[in-house]
Short mmCIF file of C-alpha atoms in Angstrom, two decimals:
data_model
loop_
_atom_site.label_atom_id
_atom_site.label_comp_id
_atom_site.label_asym_id
_atom_site.label_seq_id
_atom_site.Cartn_x
_atom_site.Cartn_y
_atom_site.Cartn_z
CA MET A 561 -10.81 67.98 -98.99
CA THR A 562 -12.80 66.63 -96.07
CA PRO A 563 -14.89 69.07 -94.01
CA SER A 564 -12.43 68.64 -91.13
CA GLY A 565 -9.53 69.37 -93.44
CA ALA A 566 -11.26 72.46 -94.79
CA VAL A 567 -11.93 73.75 -91.27
CA LEU A 568 -8.29 73.16 -90.33
CA ALA A 569 -7.17 75.03 -93.45
CA ALA A 570 -9.38 77.98 -92.49
CA ASN A 571 -7.93 77.82 -89.00
CA GLU A 572 -4.39 77.91 -90.39
CA ALA A 573 -5.29 80.90 -92.56
CA PHE A 574 -6.39 82.71 -89.40
CA TYR A 575 -3.03 82.21 -87.69
CA ALA A 576 -1.14 83.06 -90.88
CA ALA A 577 -3.04 86.37 -91.06
CA PHE A 578 -2.39 86.96 -87.35
CA GLU A 579 1.36 86.33 -87.62
CA ALA A 580 1.64 88.38 -90.81
CA ARG A 581 -0.40 91.21 -89.27
CA ASP A 582 -2.33 91.23 -92.52
CA ILE A 583 -5.74 92.88 -92.15
CA ASP A 584 -6.76 91.98 -95.71
CA ALA A 585 -6.09 88.32 -95.02
CA MET A 586 -8.03 88.65 -91.75
CA ASP A 587 -10.92 90.16 -93.76
CA ALA A 588 -10.94 87.01 -95.88
CA VAL A 589 -10.88 84.68 -92.86
CA TRP A 590 -13.91 86.08 -91.02
CA GLU A 591 -17.60 86.16 -91.79
CA HIS A 592 -18.70 89.77 -92.09
CA SER A 593 -21.82 89.79 -89.96
CA ASP A 594 -23.26 91.00 -86.69
CA ARG A 595 -23.07 87.57 -85.09
CA VAL A 596 -19.29 87.16 -85.12
CA VAL A 597 -17.64 87.29 -81.72
CA CYS A 598 -14.01 87.73 -80.75
CA THR A 599 -12.76 87.44 -77.16
CA HIS A 600 -9.06 88.22 -76.90
CA PRO A 601 -7.36 86.95 -73.72
CA GLY A 602 -8.44 89.14 -70.81
CA TRP A 603 -10.68 91.30 -72.98
CA ALA A 604 -14.41 91.75 -72.84
CA ARG A 605 -15.98 90.08 -75.84
CA LEU A 606 -16.39 92.00 -79.06
CA ARG A 607 -19.47 91.35 -81.16
CA GLY A 608 -20.02 92.14 -84.83
CA TRP A 609 -17.51 92.32 -87.63
CA GLU A 610 -17.00 96.08 -87.34
CA ALA A 611 -15.80 95.84 -83.71
CA VAL A 612 -13.84 92.64 -84.35
CA ARG A 613 -12.07 94.07 -87.39
CA ALA A 614 -11.20 97.24 -85.48
CA SER A 615 -9.52 95.14 -82.78
CA TRP A 616 -7.32 93.38 -85.32
CA ALA A 617 -6.43 96.65 -87.02
CA ARG A 618 -5.44 98.07 -83.65
CA LEU A 619 -3.41 95.00 -82.66
CA PHE A 620 -1.63 94.98 -86.00
CA ALA A 621 -0.79 98.69 -85.68
CA GLY A 622 0.86 98.07 -82.30
CA PRO A 623 4.40 96.93 -81.55
CA GLN A 624 3.60 93.33 -80.60
CA ARG A 625 4.82 90.73 -83.11
CA LEU A 626 3.62 87.31 -82.10
CA GLN A 627 4.65 83.93 -83.37
CA PHE A 628 2.53 80.89 -82.73
CA VAL A 629 3.35 77.25 -82.20
CA LEU A 630 -0.01 75.48 -82.28
CA THR A 631 -0.35 72.27 -80.28
CA THR A 632 -3.04 69.74 -79.34
CA VAL A 633 -5.21 70.80 -82.27
CA ASP A 634 -8.63 69.11 -82.29
CA VAL A 635 -11.33 69.68 -84.89
CA GLU A 636 -15.03 68.83 -84.86
CA VAL A 637 -17.59 69.33 -87.59
CA VAL A 638 -21.38 69.19 -87.30
CA ALA A 639 -22.97 69.87 -90.68
CA ASP A 640 -22.12 73.49 -91.55
CA ALA A 641 -20.53 74.33 -88.22
CA GLY A 642 -16.98 73.42 -87.33
CA TRP A 643 -14.75 74.25 -84.42
CA VAL A 644 -11.12 73.89 -83.52
CA HIS A 645 -9.62 73.66 -80.04
CA LEU A 646 -5.92 74.26 -79.70
CA ASP A 647 -3.18 75.70 -77.56
CA GLU A 648 -1.46 78.80 -78.88
CA ASN A 649 2.09 78.70 -77.63
CA LEU A 650 3.09 82.31 -78.07
CA LEU A 651 6.56 83.65 -78.65
CA ASP A 652 6.59 87.40 -78.00
CA GLY A 653 10.21 88.42 -78.26
CA GLY A 654 11.86 86.49 -75.44
CA ALA A 655 8.64 85.86 -73.50
CA THR A 656 6.35 82.87 -73.83
CA ALA A 657 2.75 82.19 -72.87
CA THR A 658 0.07 79.62 -73.58
CA VAL A 659 -3.43 80.58 -74.66
CA ALA A 660 -6.23 78.01 -74.78
CA ALA A 661 -8.21 78.91 -77.89
CA LEU A 662 -11.49 77.94 -79.48
CA ASN A 663 -12.24 78.93 -83.05
CA VAL A 664 -15.63 78.36 -84.64
CA PHE A 665 -16.32 78.41 -88.37
CA HIS A 666 -19.46 78.34 -90.48
CA ARG A 667 -19.67 77.06 -94.05
CA ASP A 668 -21.39 79.61 -96.23
CA ALA A 669 -23.59 79.03 -99.27
CA ASP A 670 -20.49 79.01 -101.49
CA GLY A 671 -18.90 76.24 -99.42
CA ARG A 672 -16.33 78.53 -97.81
CA TRP A 673 -15.61 78.14 -94.09
CA ARG A 674 -15.60 81.53 -92.38
CA MET A 675 -14.59 82.26 -88.82
CA ILE A 676 -17.48 83.31 -86.62
CA VAL A 677 -15.90 82.97 -83.16
CA HIS A 678 -12.41 83.32 -81.73
CA HIS A 679 -12.07 82.92 -77.97
CA GLY A 680 -8.68 82.86 -76.27
CA SER A 681 -7.83 82.59 -72.58
CA THR A 682 -4.38 82.70 -71.07
CA VAL A 683 -3.40 79.54 -69.20
CA VAL A 684 -2.11 80.60 -65.80
CA GLY A 685 1.37 79.16 -65.38
CA GLY A 686 1.14 77.81 -68.93
CA MET B 668 -39.95 75.58 -78.21
CA THR B 669 -37.73 77.10 -80.89
CA PRO B 670 -34.19 75.72 -81.32
CA SER B 671 -32.81 78.96 -79.87
CA GLY B 672 -35.13 78.64 -76.90
CA ALA B 673 -34.09 75.05 -76.33
CA VAL B 674 -30.41 76.00 -76.44
CA LEU B 675 -31.02 78.81 -73.95
CA ALA B 676 -32.88 76.40 -71.67
CA ALA B 677 -29.93 73.98 -71.79
CA ASN B 678 -27.63 76.90 -71.02
CA GLU B 679 -29.74 77.87 -68.01
CA ALA B 680 -29.67 74.26 -66.77
CA PHE B 681 -25.86 74.43 -66.86
CA TYR B 682 -25.75 77.51 -64.62
CA ALA B 683 -28.41 76.08 -62.32
CA ALA B 684 -26.27 72.94 -61.86
CA PHE B 685 -23.18 75.10 -61.33
CA GLU B 686 -24.83 77.29 -58.67
CA ALA B 687 -26.40 74.28 -56.94
CA ARG B 688 -23.08 72.37 -57.06
CA ASP B 689 -25.14 69.44 -58.31
CA ILE B 690 -22.97 66.88 -60.10
CA ASP B 691 -26.00 64.80 -61.13
CA ALA B 692 -27.55 67.83 -62.80
CA MET B 693 -24.18 68.53 -64.48
CA ASP B 694 -24.17 64.92 -65.72
CA ALA B 695 -27.50 65.60 -67.38
CA VAL B 696 -26.31 68.84 -69.00
CA TRP B 697 -23.21 67.49 -70.76
CA GLU B 698 -22.72 65.09 -73.62
CA HIS B 699 -20.75 62.11 -72.33
CA SER B 700 -18.11 61.72 -75.02
CA ASP B 701 -14.44 62.14 -75.74
CA ARG B 702 -15.00 65.30 -77.77
CA VAL B 703 -16.33 67.50 -74.98
CA VAL B 704 -14.02 70.30 -73.88
CA CYS B 705 -14.08 72.49 -70.80
CA THR B 706 -11.71 75.42 -70.29
CA HIS B 707 -12.19 77.02 -66.90
CA PRO B 708 -10.78 80.57 -66.56
CA GLY B 709 -7.00 80.36 -66.38
CA TRP B 710 -6.96 76.58 -66.72
CA ALA B 711 -5.53 74.44 -69.46
CA ARG B 712 -8.33 72.89 -71.42
CA LEU B 713 -9.81 69.60 -70.34
CA ARG B 714 -10.94 67.15 -72.99
CA GLY B 715 -13.30 64.22 -72.64
CA TRP B 716 -16.20 63.78 -70.27
CA GLU B 717 -14.15 61.89 -67.66
CA ALA B 718 -11.73 64.78 -67.18
CA VAL B 719 -14.46 67.41 -67.44
CA ARG B 720 -16.68 65.67 -64.90
CA ALA B 721 -13.75 65.27 -62.49
CA SER B 722 -13.17 69.05 -62.62
CA TRP B 723 -16.77 69.77 -61.68
CA ALA B 724 -16.70 67.21 -58.88
CA ARG B 725 -13.55 68.85 -57.55
CA LEU B 726 -14.94 72.37 -57.83
CA PHE B 727 -18.16 71.34 -56.12
CA ALA B 728 -16.23 69.67 -53.28
CA GLY B 729 -14.32 72.90 -52.61
CA PRO B 730 -15.33 75.88 -50.51
CA GLN B 731 -16.21 78.25 -53.36
CA ARG B 732 -19.92 79.02 -53.69
CA LEU B 733 -20.56 81.10 -56.76
CA GLN B 734 -23.64 82.97 -57.82
CA PHE B 735 -24.10 84.13 -61.38
CA VAL B 736 -25.77 87.12 -62.91
CA LEU B 737 -25.78 86.43 -66.65
CA THR B 738 -25.74 89.42 -69.00
CA THR B 739 -25.51 90.11 -72.73
CA VAL B 740 -26.69 86.62 -73.58
CA ASP B 741 -26.59 85.88 -77.32
CA VAL B 742 -27.59 82.59 -78.92
CA GLU B 743 -26.94 81.21 -82.40
CA VAL B 744 -28.12 77.95 -83.92
CA VAL B 745 -26.84 76.24 -87.07
CA ALA B 746 -28.72 72.99 -87.65
CA ASP B 747 -27.81 70.69 -84.74
CA ALA B 748 -25.15 72.96 -83.27
CA GLY B 749 -25.95 75.90 -81.03
CA TRP B 750 -23.83 78.25 -79.01
CA VAL B 751 -24.35 80.91 -76.39
CA HIS B 752 -22.12 83.87 -75.66
CA LEU B 753 -22.62 85.63 -72.36
CA ASP B 754 -20.95 87.44 -69.50
CA GLU B 755 -20.90 85.63 -66.17
CA ASN B 756 -20.99 88.27 -63.47
CA LEU B 757 -19.76 86.29 -60.49
CA LEU B 758 -20.56 86.93 -56.89
CA ASP B 759 -18.09 85.02 -54.70
CA GLY B 760 -18.81 86.12 -51.17
CA GLY B 761 -18.01 89.84 -51.25
CA ALA B 762 -15.86 89.68 -54.38
CA THR B 763 -17.03 90.15 -57.95
CA ALA B 764 -15.56 89.26 -61.32
CA THR B 765 -16.66 89.03 -64.92
CA VAL B 766 -16.02 86.00 -67.07
CA ALA B 767 -16.63 86.04 -70.83
CA ALA B 768 -18.08 82.63 -71.61
CA LEU B 769 -18.90 80.59 -74.67
CA ASN B 770 -21.04 77.48 -74.35
CA VAL B 771 -21.61 75.12 -77.29
CA PHE B 772 -24.38 72.54 -77.47
CA HIS B 773 -25.19 69.71 -79.85
CA ARG B 774 -28.66 68.30 -80.46
CA ASP B 775 -28.57 64.53 -80.14
CA ALA B 776 -30.68 61.95 -81.97
CA ASP B 777 -33.37 62.27 -79.28
CA GLY B 778 -33.62 66.01 -79.83
CA ARG B 779 -31.89 66.90 -76.56
CA TRP B 780 -29.32 69.70 -76.54
CA ARG B 781 -26.19 68.62 -74.69
CA MET B 782 -23.23 70.80 -73.75
CA ILE B 783 -20.07 69.94 -75.66
CA VAL B 784 -17.94 73.02 -74.90
CA HIS B 785 -17.61 75.46 -72.02
CA HIS B 786 -14.92 78.11 -72.33
CA GLY B 787 -14.58 80.90 -69.81
CA SER B 788 -12.00 83.69 -69.62
CA THR B 789 -11.74 86.31 -66.90
CA VAL B 790 -12.18 89.87 -68.16
CA VAL B 791 -9.28 91.90 -66.79
CA GLY B 792 -10.74 94.83 -64.92
CA GLY B 793 -14.21 93.39 -65.59
#
């Protein structure tokens, strides 16, 4: 698999974990370190795996069940860093919204790409 | 200068250009390529230097004069990629807002760090 393909596979695993509300799968997607950052749309940014994990656990415990249609997916890789830009087209029951997202991954010593940044922002009128 | 210091200096040059509404300075901050991405708060993402530059030219031609107080600035470097997380505390006349921002830079062959991503999202209630 090319580096770009591996980053895209890691990115897909993130959205699969999100849709499935599967905290164990989310554990496997992210790097477990103090440098990871997650900025949910409209939220202040969360830094460090402990805070980031807690946010996913809380979201998954809530009533919201999101489905994603991912569009305009672009991937870039520079050595051991890779990032994916995409639009999350969200289906939340009958409502829809578009979130512009940036996901950053780092390849660890074992060659596994782990998420280190997720940043989403709602597109106004999107 | 350390790589982290150089990335922070490039980040400061970005905000200096933004505050000064200086399109030439913004030209010098960004990589001029098709892969650059800029997502202003609430906007759909813009890809490619032509579209990104046009957005800055348009913002700078408008009436809005922003001042920034940057807080909780964190920098990470992996080889030739570096990124900065921070909160932009905006002063827009009498109004204030907080934008969670992520800026990504790439070190080119001449050793210069150029911006390749700017992503800002308004913190609700921030």
